[in-house]
mmCIF file of C-alpha atoms and ligand atoms in Angstrom:
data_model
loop_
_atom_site.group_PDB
_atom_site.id
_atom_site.type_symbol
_atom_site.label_atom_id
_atom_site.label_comp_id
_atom_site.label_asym_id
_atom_site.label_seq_id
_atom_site.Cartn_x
_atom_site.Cartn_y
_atom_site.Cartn_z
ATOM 1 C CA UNK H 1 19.614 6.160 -8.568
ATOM 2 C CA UNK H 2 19.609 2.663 -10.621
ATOM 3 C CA UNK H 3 16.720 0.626 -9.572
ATOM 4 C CA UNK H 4 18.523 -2.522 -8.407
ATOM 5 C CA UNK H 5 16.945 -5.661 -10.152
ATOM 6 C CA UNK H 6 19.084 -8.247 -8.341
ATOM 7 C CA UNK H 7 20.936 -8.419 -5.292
ATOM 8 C CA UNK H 8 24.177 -8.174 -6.337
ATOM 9 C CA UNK H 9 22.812 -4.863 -7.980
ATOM 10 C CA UNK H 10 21.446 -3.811 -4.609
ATOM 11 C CA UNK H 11 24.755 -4.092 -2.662
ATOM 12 C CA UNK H 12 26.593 -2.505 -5.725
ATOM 13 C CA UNK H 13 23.721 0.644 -5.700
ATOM 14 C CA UNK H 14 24.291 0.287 -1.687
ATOM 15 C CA UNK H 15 27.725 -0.345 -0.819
ATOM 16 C CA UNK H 16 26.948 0.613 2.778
ATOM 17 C CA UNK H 17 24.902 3.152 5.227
ATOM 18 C CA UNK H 18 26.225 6.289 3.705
ATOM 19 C CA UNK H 19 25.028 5.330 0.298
ATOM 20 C CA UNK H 20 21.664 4.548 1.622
ATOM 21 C CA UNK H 21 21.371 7.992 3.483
ATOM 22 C CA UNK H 22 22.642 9.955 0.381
ATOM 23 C CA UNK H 23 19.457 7.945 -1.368
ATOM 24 C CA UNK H 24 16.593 8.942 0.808
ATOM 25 C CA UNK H 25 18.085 12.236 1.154
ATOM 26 C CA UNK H 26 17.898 13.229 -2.410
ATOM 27 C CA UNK H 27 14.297 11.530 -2.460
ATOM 28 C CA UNK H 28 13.389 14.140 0.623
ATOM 29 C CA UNK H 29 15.085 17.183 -1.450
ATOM 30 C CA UNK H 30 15.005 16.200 -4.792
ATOM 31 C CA UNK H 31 15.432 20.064 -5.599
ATOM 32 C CA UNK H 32 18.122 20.550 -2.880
ATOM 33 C CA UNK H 33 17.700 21.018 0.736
ATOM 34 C CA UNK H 34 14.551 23.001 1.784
ATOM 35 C CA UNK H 35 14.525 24.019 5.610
ATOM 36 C CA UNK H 36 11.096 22.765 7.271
ATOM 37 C CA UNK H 37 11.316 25.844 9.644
ATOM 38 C CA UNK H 38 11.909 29.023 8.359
ATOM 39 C CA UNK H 39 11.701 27.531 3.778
ATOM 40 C CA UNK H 40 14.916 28.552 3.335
ATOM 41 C CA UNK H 41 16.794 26.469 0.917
ATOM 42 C CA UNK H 42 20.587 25.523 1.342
ATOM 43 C CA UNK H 43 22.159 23.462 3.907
ATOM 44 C CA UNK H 44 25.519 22.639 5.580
ATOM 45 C CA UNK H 45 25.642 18.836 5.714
ATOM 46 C CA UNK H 46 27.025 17.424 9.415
ATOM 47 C CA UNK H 47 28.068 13.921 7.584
ATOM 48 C CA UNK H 48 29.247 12.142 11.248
ATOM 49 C CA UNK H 49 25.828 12.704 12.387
ATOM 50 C CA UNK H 50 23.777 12.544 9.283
ATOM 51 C CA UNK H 51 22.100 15.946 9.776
ATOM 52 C CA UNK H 52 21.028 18.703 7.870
ATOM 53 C CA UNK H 53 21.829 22.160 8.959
ATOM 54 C CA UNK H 54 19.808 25.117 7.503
ATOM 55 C CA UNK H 55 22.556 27.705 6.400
ATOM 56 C CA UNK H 56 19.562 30.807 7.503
ATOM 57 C CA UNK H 57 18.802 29.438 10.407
ATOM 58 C CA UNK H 58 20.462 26.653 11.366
ATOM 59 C CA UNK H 59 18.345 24.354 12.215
ATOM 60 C CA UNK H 60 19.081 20.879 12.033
ATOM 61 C CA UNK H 61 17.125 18.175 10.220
ATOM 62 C CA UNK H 62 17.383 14.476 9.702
ATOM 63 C CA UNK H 63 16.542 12.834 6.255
ATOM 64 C CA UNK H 64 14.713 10.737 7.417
ATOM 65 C CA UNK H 65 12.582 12.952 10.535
ATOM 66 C CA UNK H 66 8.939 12.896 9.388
ATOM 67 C CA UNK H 67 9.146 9.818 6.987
ATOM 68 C CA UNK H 68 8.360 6.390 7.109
ATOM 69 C CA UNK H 69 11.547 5.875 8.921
ATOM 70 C CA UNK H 70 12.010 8.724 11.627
ATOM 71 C CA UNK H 71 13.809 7.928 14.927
ATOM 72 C CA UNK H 72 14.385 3.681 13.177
ATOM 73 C CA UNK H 73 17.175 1.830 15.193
ATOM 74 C CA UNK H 74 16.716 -0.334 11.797
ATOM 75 C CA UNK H 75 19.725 0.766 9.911
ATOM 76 C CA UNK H 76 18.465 2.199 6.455
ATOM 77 C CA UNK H 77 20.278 -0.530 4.464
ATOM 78 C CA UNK H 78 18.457 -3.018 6.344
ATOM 79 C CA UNK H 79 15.177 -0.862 5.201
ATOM 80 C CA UNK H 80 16.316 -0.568 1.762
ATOM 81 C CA UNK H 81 16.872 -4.390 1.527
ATOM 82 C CA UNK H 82 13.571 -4.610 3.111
ATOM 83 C CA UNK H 83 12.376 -2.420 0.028
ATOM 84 C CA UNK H 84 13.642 -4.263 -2.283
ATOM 85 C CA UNK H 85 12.484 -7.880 -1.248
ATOM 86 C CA UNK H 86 8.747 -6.072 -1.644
ATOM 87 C CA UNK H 87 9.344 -4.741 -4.185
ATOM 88 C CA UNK H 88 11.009 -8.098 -6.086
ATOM 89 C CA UNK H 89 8.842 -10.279 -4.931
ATOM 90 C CA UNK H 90 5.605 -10.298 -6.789
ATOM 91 C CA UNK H 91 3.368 -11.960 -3.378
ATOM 92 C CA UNK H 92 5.245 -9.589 -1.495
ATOM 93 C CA UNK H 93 6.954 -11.015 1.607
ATOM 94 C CA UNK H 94 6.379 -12.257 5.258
ATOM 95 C CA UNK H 95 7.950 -10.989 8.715
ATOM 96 C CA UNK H 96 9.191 -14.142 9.094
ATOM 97 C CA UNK H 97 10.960 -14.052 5.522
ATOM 98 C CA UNK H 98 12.251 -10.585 5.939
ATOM 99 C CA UNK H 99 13.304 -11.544 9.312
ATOM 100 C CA UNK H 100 15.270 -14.786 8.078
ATOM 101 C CA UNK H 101 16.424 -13.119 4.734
ATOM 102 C CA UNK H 102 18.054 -9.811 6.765
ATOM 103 C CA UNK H 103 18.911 -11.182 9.942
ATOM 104 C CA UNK H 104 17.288 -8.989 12.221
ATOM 105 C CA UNK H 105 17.377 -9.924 15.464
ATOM 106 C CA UNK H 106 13.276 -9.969 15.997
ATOM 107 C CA UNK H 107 10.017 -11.100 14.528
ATOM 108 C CA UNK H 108 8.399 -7.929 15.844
ATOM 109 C CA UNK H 109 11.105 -4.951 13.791
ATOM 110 C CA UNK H 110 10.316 -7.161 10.814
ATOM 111 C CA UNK H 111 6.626 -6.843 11.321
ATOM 112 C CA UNK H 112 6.821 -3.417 11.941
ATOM 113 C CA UNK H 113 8.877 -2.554 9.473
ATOM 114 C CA UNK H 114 6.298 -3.984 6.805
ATOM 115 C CA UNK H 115 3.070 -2.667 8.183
ATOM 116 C CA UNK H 116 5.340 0.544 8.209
ATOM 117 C CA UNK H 117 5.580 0.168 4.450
ATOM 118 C CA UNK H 118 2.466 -0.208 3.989
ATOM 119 C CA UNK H 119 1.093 2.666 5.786
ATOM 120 C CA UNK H 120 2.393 4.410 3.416
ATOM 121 C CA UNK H 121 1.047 2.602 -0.077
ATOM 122 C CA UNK H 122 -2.854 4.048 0.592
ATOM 123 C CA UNK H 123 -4.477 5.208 -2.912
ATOM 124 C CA UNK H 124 -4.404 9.230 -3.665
ATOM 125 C CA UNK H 125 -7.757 10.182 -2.734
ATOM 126 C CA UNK H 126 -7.599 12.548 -5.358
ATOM 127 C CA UNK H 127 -7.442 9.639 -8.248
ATOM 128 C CA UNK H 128 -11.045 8.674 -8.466
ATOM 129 C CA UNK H 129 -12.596 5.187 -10.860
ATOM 130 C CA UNK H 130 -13.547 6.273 -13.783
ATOM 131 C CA UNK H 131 -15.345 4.437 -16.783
ATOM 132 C CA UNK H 132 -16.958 1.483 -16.187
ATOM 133 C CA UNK H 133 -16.542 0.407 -12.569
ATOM 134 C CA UNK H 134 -17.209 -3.318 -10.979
ATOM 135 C CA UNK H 135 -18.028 -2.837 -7.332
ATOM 136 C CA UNK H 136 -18.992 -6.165 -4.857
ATOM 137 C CA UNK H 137 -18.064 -7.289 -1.619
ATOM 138 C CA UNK H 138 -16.777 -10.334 0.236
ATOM 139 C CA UNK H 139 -15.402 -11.785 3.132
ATOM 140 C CA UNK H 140 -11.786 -12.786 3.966
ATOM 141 C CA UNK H 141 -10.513 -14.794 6.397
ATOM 142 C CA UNK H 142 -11.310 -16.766 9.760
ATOM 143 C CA UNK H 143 -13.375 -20.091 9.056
ATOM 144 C CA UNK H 144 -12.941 -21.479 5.680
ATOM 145 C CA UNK H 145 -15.471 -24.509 6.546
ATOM 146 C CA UNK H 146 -18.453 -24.773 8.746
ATOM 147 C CA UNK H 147 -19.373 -21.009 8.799
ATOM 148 C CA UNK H 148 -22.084 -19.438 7.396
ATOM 149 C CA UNK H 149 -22.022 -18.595 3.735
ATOM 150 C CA UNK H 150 -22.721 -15.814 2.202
ATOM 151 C CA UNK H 151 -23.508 -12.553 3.147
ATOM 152 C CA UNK H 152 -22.836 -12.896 7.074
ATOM 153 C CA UNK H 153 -20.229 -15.187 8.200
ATOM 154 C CA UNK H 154 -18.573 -15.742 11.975
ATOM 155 C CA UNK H 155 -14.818 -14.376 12.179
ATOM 156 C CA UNK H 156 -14.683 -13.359 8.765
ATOM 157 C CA UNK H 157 -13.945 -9.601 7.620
ATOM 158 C CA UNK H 158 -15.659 -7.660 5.004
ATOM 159 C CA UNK H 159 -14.357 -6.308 2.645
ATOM 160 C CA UNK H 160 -15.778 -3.931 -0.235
ATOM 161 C CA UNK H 161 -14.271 -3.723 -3.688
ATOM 162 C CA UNK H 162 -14.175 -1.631 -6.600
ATOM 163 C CA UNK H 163 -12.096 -2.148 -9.711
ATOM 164 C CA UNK H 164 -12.326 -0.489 -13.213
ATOM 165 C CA UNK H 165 -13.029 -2.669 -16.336
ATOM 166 C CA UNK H 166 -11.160 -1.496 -19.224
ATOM 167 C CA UNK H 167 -11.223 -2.971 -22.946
ATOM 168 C CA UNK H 168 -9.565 -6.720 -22.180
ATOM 169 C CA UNK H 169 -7.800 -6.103 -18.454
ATOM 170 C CA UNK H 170 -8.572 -4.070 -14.895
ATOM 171 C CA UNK H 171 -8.028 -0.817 -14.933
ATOM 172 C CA UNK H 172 -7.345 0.660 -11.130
ATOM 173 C CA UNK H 173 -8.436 -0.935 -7.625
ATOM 174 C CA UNK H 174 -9.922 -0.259 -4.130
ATOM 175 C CA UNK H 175 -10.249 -2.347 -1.407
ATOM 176 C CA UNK H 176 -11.722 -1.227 2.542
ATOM 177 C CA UNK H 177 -12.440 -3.100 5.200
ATOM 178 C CA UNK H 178 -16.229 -2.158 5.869
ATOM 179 C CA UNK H 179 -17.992 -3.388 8.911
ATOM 180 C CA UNK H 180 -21.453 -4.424 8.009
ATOM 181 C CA UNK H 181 -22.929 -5.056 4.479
ATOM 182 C CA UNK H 182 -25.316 -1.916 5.042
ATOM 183 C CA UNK H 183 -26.572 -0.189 2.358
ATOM 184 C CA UNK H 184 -24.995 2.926 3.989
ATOM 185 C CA UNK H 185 -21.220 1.168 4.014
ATOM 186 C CA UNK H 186 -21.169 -0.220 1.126
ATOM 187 C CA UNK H 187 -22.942 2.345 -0.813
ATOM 188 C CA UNK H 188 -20.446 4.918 1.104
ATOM 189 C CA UNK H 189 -17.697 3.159 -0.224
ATOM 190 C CA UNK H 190 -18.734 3.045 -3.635
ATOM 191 C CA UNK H 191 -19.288 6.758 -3.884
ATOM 192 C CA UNK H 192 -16.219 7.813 -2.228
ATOM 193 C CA UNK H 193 -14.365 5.488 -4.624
ATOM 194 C CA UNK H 194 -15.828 6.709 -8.049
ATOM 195 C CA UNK H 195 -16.007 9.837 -10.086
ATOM 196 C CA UNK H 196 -19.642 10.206 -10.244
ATOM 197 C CA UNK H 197 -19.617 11.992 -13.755
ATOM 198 C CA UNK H 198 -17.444 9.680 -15.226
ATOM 199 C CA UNK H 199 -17.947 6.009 -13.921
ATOM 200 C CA UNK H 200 -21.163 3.711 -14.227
ATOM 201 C CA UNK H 201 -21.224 0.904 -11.320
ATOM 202 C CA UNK H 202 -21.861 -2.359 -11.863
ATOM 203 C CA UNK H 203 -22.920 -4.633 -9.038
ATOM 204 C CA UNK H 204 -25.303 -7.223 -8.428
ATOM 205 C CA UNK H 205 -28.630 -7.091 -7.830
ATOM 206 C CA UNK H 206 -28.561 -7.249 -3.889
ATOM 207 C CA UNK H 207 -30.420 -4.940 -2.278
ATOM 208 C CA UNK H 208 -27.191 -3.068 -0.364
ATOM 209 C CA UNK H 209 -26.868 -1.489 -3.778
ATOM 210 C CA UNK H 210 -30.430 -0.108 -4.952
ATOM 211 C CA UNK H 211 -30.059 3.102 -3.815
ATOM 212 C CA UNK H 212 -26.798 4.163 -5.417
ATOM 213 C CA UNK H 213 -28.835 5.356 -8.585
ATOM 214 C CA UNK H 214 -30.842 8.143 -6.143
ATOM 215 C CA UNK H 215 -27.530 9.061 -4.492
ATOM 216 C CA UNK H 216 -26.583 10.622 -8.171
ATOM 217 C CA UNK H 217 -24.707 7.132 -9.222
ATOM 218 C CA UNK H 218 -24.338 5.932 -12.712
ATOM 219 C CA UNK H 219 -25.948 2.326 -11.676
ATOM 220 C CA UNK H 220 -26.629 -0.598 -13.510
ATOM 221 C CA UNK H 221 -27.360 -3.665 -11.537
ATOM 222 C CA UNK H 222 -26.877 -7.208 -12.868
ATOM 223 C CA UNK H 223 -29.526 -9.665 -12.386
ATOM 224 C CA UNK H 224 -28.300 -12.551 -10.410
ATOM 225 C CA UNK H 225 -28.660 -16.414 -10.593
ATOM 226 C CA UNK H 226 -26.345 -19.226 -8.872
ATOM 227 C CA UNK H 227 -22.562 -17.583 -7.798
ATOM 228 C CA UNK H 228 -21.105 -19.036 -10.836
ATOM 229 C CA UNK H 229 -23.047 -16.674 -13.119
ATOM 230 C CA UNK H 230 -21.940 -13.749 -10.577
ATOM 231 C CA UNK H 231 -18.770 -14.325 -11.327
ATOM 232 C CA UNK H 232 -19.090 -13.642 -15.427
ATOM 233 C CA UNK H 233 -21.233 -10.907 -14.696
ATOM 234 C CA UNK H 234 -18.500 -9.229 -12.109
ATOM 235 C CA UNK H 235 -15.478 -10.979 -13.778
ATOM 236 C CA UNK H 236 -12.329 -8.485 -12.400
ATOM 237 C CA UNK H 237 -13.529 -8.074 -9.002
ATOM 238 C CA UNK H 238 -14.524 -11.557 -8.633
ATOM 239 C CA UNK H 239 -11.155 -12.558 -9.612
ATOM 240 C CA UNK H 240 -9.571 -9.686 -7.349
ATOM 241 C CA UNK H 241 -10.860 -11.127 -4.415
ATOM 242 C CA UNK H 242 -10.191 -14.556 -5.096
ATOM 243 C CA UNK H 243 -6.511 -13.464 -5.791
ATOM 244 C CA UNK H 244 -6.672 -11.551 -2.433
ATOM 245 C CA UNK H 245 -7.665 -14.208 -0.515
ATOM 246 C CA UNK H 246 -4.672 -16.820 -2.041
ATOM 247 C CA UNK H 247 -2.376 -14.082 -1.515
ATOM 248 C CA UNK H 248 -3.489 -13.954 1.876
ATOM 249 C CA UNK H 249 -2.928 -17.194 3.048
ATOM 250 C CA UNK H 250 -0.395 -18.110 0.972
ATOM 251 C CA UNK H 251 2.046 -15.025 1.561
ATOM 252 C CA UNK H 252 0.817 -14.233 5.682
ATOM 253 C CA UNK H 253 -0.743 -17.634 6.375
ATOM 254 C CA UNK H 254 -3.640 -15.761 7.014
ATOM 255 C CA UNK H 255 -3.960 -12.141 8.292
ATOM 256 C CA UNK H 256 -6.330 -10.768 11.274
ATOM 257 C CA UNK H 257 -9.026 -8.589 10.914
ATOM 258 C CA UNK H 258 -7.315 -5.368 12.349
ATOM 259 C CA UNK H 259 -4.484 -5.667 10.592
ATOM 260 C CA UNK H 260 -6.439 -6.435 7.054
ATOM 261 C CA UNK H 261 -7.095 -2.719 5.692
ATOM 262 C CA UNK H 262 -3.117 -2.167 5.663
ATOM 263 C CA UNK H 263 -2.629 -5.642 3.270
ATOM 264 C CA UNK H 264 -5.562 -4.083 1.347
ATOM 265 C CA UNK H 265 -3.133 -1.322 0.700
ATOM 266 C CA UNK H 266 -0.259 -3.515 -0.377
ATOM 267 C CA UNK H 267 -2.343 -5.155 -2.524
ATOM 268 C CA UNK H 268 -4.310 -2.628 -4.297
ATOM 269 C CA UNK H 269 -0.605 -0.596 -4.712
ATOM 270 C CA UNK H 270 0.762 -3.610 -6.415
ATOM 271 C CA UNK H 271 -2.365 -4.497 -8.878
ATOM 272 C CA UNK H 272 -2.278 -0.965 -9.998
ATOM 273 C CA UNK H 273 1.184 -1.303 -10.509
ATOM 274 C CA UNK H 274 1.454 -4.819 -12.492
ATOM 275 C CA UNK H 275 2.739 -3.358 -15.907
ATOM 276 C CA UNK H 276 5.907 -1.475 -14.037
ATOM 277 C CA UNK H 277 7.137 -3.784 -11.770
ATOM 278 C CA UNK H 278 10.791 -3.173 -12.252
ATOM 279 C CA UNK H 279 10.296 0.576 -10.976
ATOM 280 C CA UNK H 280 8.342 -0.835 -8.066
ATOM 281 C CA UNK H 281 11.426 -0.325 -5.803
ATOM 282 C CA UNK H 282 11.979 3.209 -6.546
ATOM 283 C CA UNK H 283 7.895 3.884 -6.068
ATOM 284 C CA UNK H 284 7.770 2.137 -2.959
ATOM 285 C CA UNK H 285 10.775 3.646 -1.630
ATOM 286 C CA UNK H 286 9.433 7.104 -2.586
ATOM 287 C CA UNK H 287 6.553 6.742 -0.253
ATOM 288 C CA UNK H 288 8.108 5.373 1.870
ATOM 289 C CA UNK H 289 10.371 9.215 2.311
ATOM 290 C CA UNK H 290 7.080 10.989 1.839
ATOM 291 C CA UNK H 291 5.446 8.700 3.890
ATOM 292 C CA UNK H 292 3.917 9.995 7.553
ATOM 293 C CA UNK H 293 5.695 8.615 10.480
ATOM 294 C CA UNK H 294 3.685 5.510 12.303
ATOM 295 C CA UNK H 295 4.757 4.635 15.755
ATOM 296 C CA UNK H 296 4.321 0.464 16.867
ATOM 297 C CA UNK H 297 1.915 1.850 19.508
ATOM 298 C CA UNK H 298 -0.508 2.957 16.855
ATOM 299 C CA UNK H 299 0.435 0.082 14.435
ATOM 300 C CA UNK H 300 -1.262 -2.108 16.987
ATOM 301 C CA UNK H 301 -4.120 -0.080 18.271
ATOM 302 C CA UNK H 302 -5.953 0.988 15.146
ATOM 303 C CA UNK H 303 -9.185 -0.996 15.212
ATOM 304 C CA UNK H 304 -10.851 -2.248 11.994
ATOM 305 C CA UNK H 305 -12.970 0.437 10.237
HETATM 306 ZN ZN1 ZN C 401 15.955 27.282 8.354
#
């Protein structure tokens, strides 16, 4: 597959809904068709109906059953476009926009299409921080004015960050929603970020943080004076979370708590992805096949935590 860099590339890569299912399919069997029953390999393909059938035992399979987009009504050109906007656009795009841009015929498939996408961008657990490793926290969204500042604000959401510093740039990111600044959360968050044999954290001096040293941490706190200075002493994740929070309202207009840690995972996927952009629309579409399925229902209902 060429990774489409414009649109007339994308409509010339996908002429039309076959094209698209031949795409995902060889992203679900790279190797050739694999039965998920019996692990048989080898399939007859039923073309009018877009089915695999297993040549052993012939069960049937859809390309798309167990991915990201099992059972759409979305047609998978419309998700592919989808795709590619995200993947082209560097802020990433509204529901609104992809609803405008694609035509579909409601606010809510756009939405749900997106948060679909991004259920499926989480870090590998496996790939842990390593080297030197900024970690702070802050809060994003509700009141911009008139709140409380600082550590405890009304309608805001915390979030906890951890990014690597490397010679003269980041190195790799990780954002959770967390839902008080307690030494256990935030400390929780750093160690289940890290490497512990190969990072040293670097926070602040606050108090949340103390213990990581005892909990087998590499820890060096920074002594801190007015913000200002916190920001040269924390310079990447200072900067992340000011980026996250323009990106926020500029992009979404502003997101809501429950729906934050998903965004989180758009926009940690796409910082650690900067430097390859132009593949970004074969990556994303990749997870998007290996992707779990996520129903509305439980797009809606997951609470913050
Ligand atoms: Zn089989």
């Amino acid at each position: 597959m060429q990774v489409p860099r414009t649109l007339d590339e994308f409509y010339r890569e996908f002429p039309d809904e076959e094209a698209c299912w031949r795409a995902v399919r060889q992203m679900r069997w790279p190797h050739g068709f694999v039965c998920p029953r019996c692990g048989q390999r080898g399939s007859h393909r039923l073309r009018t109906r877009r089915l695999d059938q297993c040549r052993a035992c012939r069960h049937q399979v859809s390309p798309t059953a167990g991915t990201i987009f099992h059972r759409t009504r979305v047609p998978l050109r419309t998700w592919l476009l989808a795709i590619f906007f995200v993947a082209r656009h560097k802020k990433g795009i509204s529901a609104l926009q992809l609803q405008r841009d694609t035509g579909l015929g409601s606010y809510q498939t756009a939405w749900t299409m997106l948060h679909k996408l991004r259920s499926a961008l989480g870090h590998r657990p496996e790939f842990r921080l390593t080297g030197l490793v900024e970690a702070d926290e802050t809060y994003v969204g509700g009141a911009t004015t008139g709140g409380k500042r600082g550590r405890g604000a009304p309608n805001k959401t915390l979030v906890a960050g951890a990014v690597e510093r490397r010679e003269n740039s980041a190195g790799s990111l990780r954002l959770a929603v967390v839902p008080i600044p307690s030494r256990e959360e935030l400390g929780g968050f750093v160690r289940g970020m890290i490497d512990a044999r190969q990072a040293t954290v670097l926070t602040d001096g606050w108090q949340a943080y103390e213990h990581l040293a005892s909990s087998g941490v590499k820890h060096r706190p920074q002594v801190q004076g007015p913000p200002a200075r916190a920001a040269k002493i924390l310079p990447w994740i200072h900067t992340v979370f000011s980026n996250l929070k323009t990106w926020l309202r500029g992009t979404f207009h502003g997101v809501s708590g429950k729906h934050l840690p998903r965004y989180l995972q758009e926009f940690s996927y796409r910082f650690d992805r900067r430097a390859r952009e132009s593949e970004l629309f074969h990556f994303v579409l990749r997870r998007a096949v290996r992707g779990a399925p996520i129903s509305y229902a439980r797009l809606t209902a997951e609470a913050v935590g």
